[in-house]
mmCIF file of C-alpha atoms and ligand atoms in Angstrom:
data_model
loop_
_atom_site.group_PDB
_atom_site.id
_atom_site.type_symbol
_atom_site.label_atom_id
_atom_site.label_comp_id
_atom_site.label_asym_id
_atom_site.label_seq_id
_atom_site.Cartn_x
_atom_site.Cartn_y
_atom_site.Cartn_z
ATOM 1 C CA MET A 1 162.123 38.250 178.261
ATOM 2 C CA ASN A 2 161.517 34.657 179.045
ATOM 3 C CA VAL A 3 158.246 33.087 180.354
ATOM 4 C CA HIS A 4 158.946 31.154 183.654
ATOM 5 C CA VAL A 5 156.593 29.678 186.242
ATOM 6 C CA LEU A 6 156.174 30.906 189.773
ATOM 7 C CA TYR A 7 154.131 28.331 191.805
ATOM 8 C CA LEU A 8 151.801 29.180 194.613
ATOM 9 C CA ASP A 9 149.875 26.769 196.696
ATOM 10 C CA GLU A 10 146.914 28.964 197.370
ATOM 11 C CA VAL A 11 146.027 32.547 196.590
ATOM 12 C CA ASP A 12 142.987 34.785 196.423
ATOM 13 C CA SER A 13 143.471 35.321 192.680
ATOM 14 C CA THR A 14 146.536 34.968 190.630
ATOM 15 C CA ASN A 15 145.587 38.226 188.700
ATOM 16 C CA THR A 16 145.296 40.089 192.062
ATOM 17 C CA TYR A 17 148.799 38.736 193.044
ATOM 18 C CA ALA A 18 150.382 39.619 189.722
ATOM 19 C CA VAL A 19 148.939 43.176 189.930
ATOM 20 C CA LYS A 20 149.912 43.668 193.587
ATOM 21 C CA ASN A 21 153.460 42.293 193.146
ATOM 22 C CA PHE A 22 153.908 43.710 189.591
ATOM 23 C CA SER A 23 156.997 45.960 190.231
ATOM 24 C CA SER A 24 158.923 43.158 191.722
ATOM 25 C CA LEU A 25 157.915 40.284 189.343
ATOM 26 C CA PRO A 26 160.151 39.902 186.222
ATOM 27 C CA ASP A 27 158.590 40.396 182.765
ATOM 28 C CA GLY A 28 157.137 37.076 181.635
ATOM 29 C CA THR A 29 156.521 35.593 185.058
ATOM 30 C CA LEU A 30 153.701 33.095 184.983
ATOM 31 C CA VAL A 31 152.020 33.048 188.301
ATOM 32 C CA VAL A 32 150.339 29.598 188.752
ATOM 33 C CA SER A 33 148.259 28.506 191.735
ATOM 34 C CA SER A 34 146.843 25.142 192.614
ATOM 35 C CA MET A 35 143.764 26.947 193.853
ATOM 36 C CA GLN A 36 142.021 30.310 194.060
ATOM 37 C CA THR A 37 139.874 31.476 197.050
ATOM 38 C CA ALA A 38 138.429 34.400 195.008
ATOM 39 C CA GLY A 39 138.947 33.712 191.311
ATOM 40 C CA ARG A 40 137.464 36.362 189.148
ATOM 41 C CA GLY A 41 135.954 36.334 185.770
ATOM 42 C CA ARG A 42 135.105 39.054 183.373
ATOM 43 C CA ARG A 43 132.114 41.469 184.202
ATOM 44 C CA GLY A 44 132.438 40.816 187.887
ATOM 45 C CA ARG A 45 131.772 37.132 187.642
ATOM 46 C CA VAL A 46 133.160 34.367 189.978
ATOM 47 C CA TRP A 47 135.657 31.801 188.356
ATOM 48 C CA GLN A 48 135.300 28.432 190.053
ATOM 49 C CA SER A 49 138.774 27.534 191.232
ATOM 50 C CA PRO A 50 138.899 24.171 193.090
ATOM 51 C CA ARG A 51 142.155 22.755 194.189
ATOM 52 C CA GLY A 52 144.377 20.645 191.850
ATOM 53 C CA VAL A 53 141.916 20.093 188.885
ATOM 54 C CA ASN A 54 142.408 23.147 186.657
ATOM 55 C CA ILE A 55 144.880 25.715 185.597
ATOM 56 C CA TYR A 56 144.735 29.249 187.325
ATOM 57 C CA ALA A 57 147.455 31.410 185.852
ATOM 58 C CA SER A 58 148.519 35.034 185.259
ATOM 59 C CA LEU A 59 151.179 36.371 183.016
ATOM 60 C CA VAL A 60 153.054 39.521 183.983
ATOM 61 C CA VAL A 61 153.204 41.439 180.748
ATOM 62 C CA LYS A 62 155.649 44.475 180.591
ATOM 63 C CA SER A 63 156.666 44.344 177.010
ATOM 64 C CA LEU A 64 153.199 44.755 175.197
ATOM 65 C CA ALA A 65 151.462 47.772 176.672
ATOM 66 C CA ASN A 66 148.070 46.871 175.140
ATOM 67 C CA ALA A 67 145.119 44.769 176.662
ATOM 68 C CA CYS A 68 144.215 43.449 173.216
ATOM 69 C CA LEU A 69 147.748 42.241 172.441
ATOM 70 C CA ALA A 70 148.145 40.752 175.909
ATOM 71 C CA GLY A 71 144.780 39.123 175.707
ATOM 72 C CA ALA A 72 145.807 37.726 172.258
ATOM 73 C CA VAL A 73 149.023 36.185 173.765
ATOM 74 C CA ALA A 74 147.031 34.448 176.473
ATOM 75 C CA GLY A 75 144.125 33.367 174.316
ATOM 76 C CA LEU A 76 146.392 31.982 171.560
ATOM 77 C CA ALA A 77 148.580 30.128 173.966
ATOM 78 C CA VAL A 78 145.665 28.560 175.779
ATOM 79 C CA LEU A 79 144.139 27.599 172.444
ATOM 80 C CA ASP A 80 147.459 25.995 171.334
ATOM 81 C CA THR A 81 147.592 24.004 174.668
ATOM 82 C CA VAL A 82 144.126 22.631 174.376
ATOM 83 C CA ARG A 83 144.781 21.685 170.716
ATOM 84 C CA PHE A 84 147.995 19.940 171.691
ATOM 85 C CA PHE A 85 146.320 17.698 174.299
ATOM 86 C CA CYS A 86 142.838 17.325 172.737
ATOM 87 C CA PRO A 87 143.552 17.495 168.836
ATOM 88 C CA GLU A 88 140.137 16.095 167.961
ATOM 89 C CA ALA A 89 138.159 18.618 169.881
ATOM 90 C CA ARG A 90 138.609 21.495 167.448
ATOM 91 C CA PRO A 91 138.745 24.515 169.981
ATOM 92 C CA PHE A 92 138.496 27.967 168.752
ATOM 93 C CA LEU A 93 138.519 31.607 170.054
ATOM 94 C CA LYS A 94 135.374 33.339 170.747
ATOM 95 C CA TRP A 95 135.878 37.121 170.676
ATOM 96 C CA PRO A 96 137.656 38.496 172.369
ATOM 97 C CA ASN A 97 139.557 35.613 173.974
ATOM 98 C CA ASP A 98 137.461 32.737 175.335
ATOM 99 C CA VAL A 99 138.477 29.348 174.238
ATOM 100 C CA TYR A 100 135.463 27.358 173.196
ATOM 101 C CA ILE A 101 134.642 23.807 172.045
ATOM 102 C CA ARG A 102 131.496 23.941 169.992
ATOM 103 C CA GLU A 103 128.901 25.873 172.249
ATOM 104 C CA ARG A 104 130.850 25.187 175.533
ATOM 105 C CA LYS A 105 133.566 27.353 177.203
ATOM 106 C CA ILE A 106 136.767 25.632 178.245
ATOM 107 C CA SER A 107 138.835 28.740 179.121
ATOM 108 C CA GLY A 108 138.484 32.338 179.915
ATOM 109 C CA ILE A 109 141.022 35.232 179.784
ATOM 110 C CA LEU A 110 140.948 38.338 182.154
ATOM 111 C CA CYS A 111 143.423 41.045 181.416
ATOM 112 C CA GLU A 112 143.858 43.860 183.841
ATOM 113 C CA SER A 113 146.124 46.971 183.819
ATOM 114 C CA ALA A 114 148.923 46.661 186.499
ATOM 115 C CA GLU A 115 151.045 49.781 185.789
ATOM 116 C CA ILE A 116 150.031 53.130 184.472
ATOM 117 C CA ALA A 117 152.536 56.006 183.684
ATOM 118 C CA ASN A 118 151.518 59.371 182.383
ATOM 119 C CA GLY A 119 147.935 58.190 181.999
ATOM 120 C CA ARG A 120 149.046 55.238 179.676
ATOM 121 C CA ILE A 121 148.974 51.527 180.528
ATOM 122 C CA THR A 122 152.551 50.262 180.694
ATOM 123 C CA GLY A 123 152.023 46.830 182.239
ATOM 124 C CA LEU A 124 149.304 44.227 182.419
ATOM 125 C CA ALA A 125 148.297 40.883 184.036
ATOM 126 C CA ALA A 126 146.849 38.474 181.641
ATOM 127 C CA GLY A 127 144.835 35.855 183.704
ATOM 128 C CA MET A 128 143.899 32.455 182.232
ATOM 129 C CA GLY A 129 141.541 29.895 183.611
ATOM 130 C CA LEU A 130 141.584 26.590 181.881
ATOM 131 C CA ASN A 131 139.183 23.719 182.773
ATOM 132 C CA VAL A 132 141.455 20.630 182.748
ATOM 133 C CA ASN A 133 140.094 17.743 185.010
ATOM 134 C CA LEU A 134 136.757 19.231 186.021
ATOM 135 C CA ASP A 135 134.201 16.461 186.032
ATOM 136 C CA SER A 136 130.486 16.729 184.813
ATOM 137 C CA GLY A 137 129.151 17.361 188.344
ATOM 138 C CA ALA A 138 131.414 20.444 188.913
ATOM 139 C CA LEU A 139 130.813 21.637 185.342
ATOM 140 C CA ALA A 140 126.948 21.668 185.864
ATOM 141 C CA LEU A 141 127.483 24.192 188.743
ATOM 142 C CA ILE A 142 129.056 26.708 186.359
ATOM 143 C CA ASP A 143 126.466 29.322 185.355
ATOM 144 C CA GLN A 144 127.103 28.908 181.444
ATOM 145 C CA PRO A 145 127.586 25.999 179.138
ATOM 146 C CA ALA A 146 131.124 24.842 180.048
ATOM 147 C CA THR A 147 133.522 21.886 179.319
ATOM 148 C CA SER A 148 136.978 20.550 180.261
ATOM 149 C CA MET A 149 139.727 18.752 178.580
ATOM 150 C CA ARG A 150 138.688 15.627 180.555
ATOM 151 C CA MET A 151 135.137 15.874 179.352
ATOM 152 C CA VAL A 152 136.210 16.231 175.636
ATOM 153 C CA SER A 153 138.923 13.536 175.664
ATOM 154 C CA GLY A 154 137.539 11.067 178.335
ATOM 155 C CA GLY A 155 140.793 10.877 180.180
ATOM 156 C CA GLU A 156 142.591 12.782 183.055
ATOM 157 C CA PHE A 157 145.504 14.993 182.439
ATOM 158 C CA ASP A 158 148.823 15.662 184.424
ATOM 159 C CA LEU A 159 148.485 19.270 185.265
ATOM 160 C CA ASN A 160 152.370 19.822 185.168
ATOM 161 C CA LYS A 161 152.457 18.671 181.697
ATOM 162 C CA VAL A 162 149.764 21.105 180.752
ATOM 163 C CA ILE A 163 151.396 23.906 182.475
ATOM 164 C CA ASN A 164 154.673 23.080 180.660
ATOM 165 C CA ARG A 165 153.021 23.215 177.378
ATOM 166 C CA LEU A 166 151.162 26.519 178.400
ATOM 167 C CA GLU A 167 154.519 28.079 179.342
ATOM 168 C CA LYS A 168 156.129 27.200 176.022
ATOM 169 C CA SER A 169 153.009 28.572 174.063
ATOM 170 C CA LEU A 170 153.073 31.837 176.003
ATOM 171 C CA ASN A 171 156.639 32.214 175.426
ATOM 172 C CA MET A 172 156.228 31.775 171.638
ATOM 173 C CA TYR A 173 153.262 34.136 171.300
ATOM 174 C CA TYR A 174 154.698 36.741 173.652
ATOM 175 C CA ILE A 175 157.968 36.861 171.593
ATOM 176 C CA MET A 176 155.916 36.875 168.300
ATOM 177 C CA GLY A 177 154.063 40.009 169.686
ATOM 178 C CA ILE A 178 157.302 41.726 170.701
ATOM 179 C CA ILE A 179 158.792 41.181 167.386
ATOM 180 C CA SER A 180 155.634 41.919 165.292
ATOM 181 C CA GLU A 181 152.434 43.120 166.732
ATOM 182 C CA ALA A 182 150.981 42.753 163.251
ATOM 183 C CA ASP A 183 151.864 39.016 163.128
ATOM 184 C CA LEU A 184 150.361 38.212 166.568
ATOM 185 C CA PHE A 185 147.189 40.262 165.698
ATOM 186 C CA SER A 186 146.748 38.480 162.516
ATOM 187 C CA GLU A 187 147.165 34.991 164.205
ATOM 188 C CA TRP A 188 144.603 36.098 166.826
ATOM 189 C CA LYS A 189 142.091 37.246 164.131
ATOM 190 C CA LYS A 190 142.525 33.959 162.259
ATOM 191 C CA ALA A 191 141.646 32.017 165.364
ATOM 192 C CA ASN A 192 138.493 33.955 165.905
ATOM 193 C CA ARG A 193 136.394 31.493 164.080
ATOM 194 C CA LEU A 194 132.878 33.030 164.519
ATOM 195 C CA ILE A 195 133.592 35.743 161.979
ATOM 196 C CA GLY A 196 130.633 35.561 159.438
ATOM 197 C CA TRP A 197 128.218 33.824 161.829
ATOM 198 C CA PRO A 198 125.088 35.190 163.329
ATOM 199 C CA LEU A 199 125.272 35.728 167.121
ATOM 200 C CA GLU A 200 124.075 37.721 170.018
ATOM 201 C CA LEU A 201 126.248 40.400 171.812
ATOM 202 C CA VAL A 202 125.471 41.566 175.320
ATOM 203 C CA ASP A 203 127.115 45.094 175.478
ATOM 204 C CA GLY A 204 128.610 46.905 178.566
ATOM 205 C CA ALA A 205 125.165 48.235 179.344
ATOM 206 C CA GLY A 206 123.547 44.783 179.285
ATOM 207 C CA ARG A 207 121.730 45.282 176.034
ATOM 208 C CA HIS A 208 121.275 42.047 173.932
ATOM 209 C CA ILE A 209 122.047 42.841 170.253
ATOM 210 C CA SER A 210 121.608 40.308 167.566
ATOM 211 C CA GLY A 211 123.583 40.419 164.338
ATOM 212 C CA VAL A 212 126.265 38.869 162.054
ATOM 213 C CA PHE A 213 129.871 39.123 163.395
ATOM 214 C CA ALA A 214 131.269 40.952 160.398
ATOM 215 C CA ASP A 215 134.894 41.616 161.206
ATOM 216 C CA ILE A 216 137.501 42.555 163.742
ATOM 217 C CA CYS A 217 139.002 46.220 163.538
ATOM 218 C CA ASP A 218 142.644 46.923 163.734
ATOM 219 C CA ASP A 219 142.368 47.904 167.406
ATOM 220 C CA GLY A 220 140.640 44.621 168.400
ATOM 221 C CA ALA A 221 137.052 45.884 168.464
ATOM 222 C CA MET A 222 134.340 43.833 166.931
ATOM 223 C CA LEU A 223 132.025 44.853 164.010
ATOM 224 C CA LEU A 224 128.385 43.576 164.184
ATOM 225 C CA GLU A 225 126.315 43.891 161.111
ATOM 226 C CA ARG A 226 122.601 44.398 161.627
ATOM 227 C CA GLU A 227 120.003 45.853 159.302
ATOM 228 C CA GLY A 228 122.642 46.458 156.769
ATOM 229 C CA ARG A 229 124.810 48.675 159.130
ATOM 230 C CA ARG A 230 128.060 47.792 160.871
ATOM 231 C CA GLU A 231 128.269 48.737 164.520
ATOM 232 C CA ARG A 232 131.456 48.720 166.469
ATOM 233 C CA PHE A 233 131.812 47.279 170.029
ATOM 234 C CA ASP A 234 134.909 47.599 172.147
ATOM 235 C CA CYS A 235 133.780 45.121 174.781
ATOM 236 C CA GLY A 236 130.829 42.679 175.473
ATOM 237 C CA ASP A 237 129.883 39.116 175.886
ATOM 238 C CA VAL A 238 129.347 37.032 172.661
ATOM 239 C CA ARG A 239 126.487 34.505 172.887
ATOM 240 C CA ILE A 240 126.648 31.886 170.429
ATOM 241 C CA ARG A 241 123.263 30.828 168.815
ATOM 242 C CA ARG A 242 123.804 27.043 168.840
ATOM 243 C CA ASP A 243 121.526 26.263 165.921
ATOM 244 C CA SER A 244 122.786 29.224 163.702
ATOM 245 C CA VAL A 245 126.313 27.769 163.392
ATOM 246 C CA ASN A 246 127.417 24.910 161.233
ATOM 247 C CA TRP A 247 129.969 23.350 163.552
ATOM 248 C CA ASP A 248 131.667 21.353 160.813
ATOM 249 C CA LYS A 249 132.694 24.651 159.288
ATOM 250 C CA ILE A 250 134.135 26.163 162.361
HETATM 251 C C1 BTN B 301 136.259 34.985 182.041
HETATM 252 O O1 BTN B 301 136.102 34.303 181.025
HETATM 253 O O2 BTN B 301 135.314 35.568 182.730
HETATM 254 C C2 BTN B 301 137.755 35.276 182.602
HETATM 255 C C3 BTN B 301 138.174 34.180 183.572
HETATM 256 C C4 BTN B 301 139.550 34.442 184.034
HETATM 257 C C5 BTN B 301 139.939 33.331 185.157
HETATM 258 C C6 BTN B 301 141.263 33.425 185.425
HETATM 259 S S1 BTN B 301 141.894 32.228 186.583
HETATM 260 C C7 BTN B 301 143.387 32.921 186.715
HETATM 261 C C8 BTN B 301 143.147 34.436 186.804
HETATM 262 N N1 BTN B 301 142.859 34.745 188.178
HETATM 263 C C9 BTN B 301 141.660 35.283 188.239
HETATM 264 O O3 BTN B 301 141.104 35.598 189.379
HETATM 265 N N2 BTN B 301 140.985 35.106 187.126
HETATM 266 C C10 BTN B 301 141.864 34.702 186.035
#
C-alpha cells in the first residue's frame, strides 16, 4: 500500500467516484478533484466545493475495514496538514473527525462503506474537505461557523503543496493503522481535545443533549456524562459551547 494521488478536474463528489470505482482503484488511491458539483457532508448536508480554492479528496481504504479507523487516518492526516502550514492556529479534532480552530470548522470527514462481503464492510472511502483559500465572503455562506487556512494565517496557499503534504500524512497514518490499530487509535484519541469539556450533542434522532464529554470507548463511541451517569453515543454532531471552553487549554 502506498498513498498516491489521482487528479480529476471536476466530479460530482470524490466519495461517490471512489465508491463507484472502488474495485478498479488500488488501495491507497487518493482521489482529488479541483471542484465538486454535488459535494456531500455528514447527515445529508451539502459541502461547498468551489473550483480551485479548497481540497476535496477521498482515500480508497482496503486495508482497514473499519469506519472509525479509516476516519482516524483521514482526520489525523488533515490535522497534521493544517498544523504544518498554520502552526500558530492550534487546530484540534472535534469528535469524531472534524478539524476545528477554536469554535470554527476548517475540515470535515465523511467515511462511507464501499465494499461489503458476507455482511461485513471490507472497504471504505474516507472523504476529506479542507478549506484552504476560502475568503470571508464565501465562509459567511456556510451554515455553521467555519474558517480556512487563509483566514487563520492571512496568506494564500499553493494547493499542490497542501495536497503533497496531505498525501504524505495519509501515507504515514494509514501505515501506522495497518501495523498497529491500537497506536492509530491512541493518536486519534489524544487529538480529540474536547474530552473533559462541557458540550452539546445532537444525536441521530435530532435530540440536543448537554453534558460533559467524559471519554471515548475502545470502538470509537463517545461517552457523555450528565446527571452523574455516562451515556454512550455511536454517532452525532458535537456542538461546542463557546463560553464553556478555555481555549488556552485546548
Ligand atoms: C462533514 O463534515 O460534514 C463531512 C464533509 C466531507 C466533505 C468531503 S469533500 C471530499 C469528499 N466528497 C464529498 O462529497 N464529501 C467529502
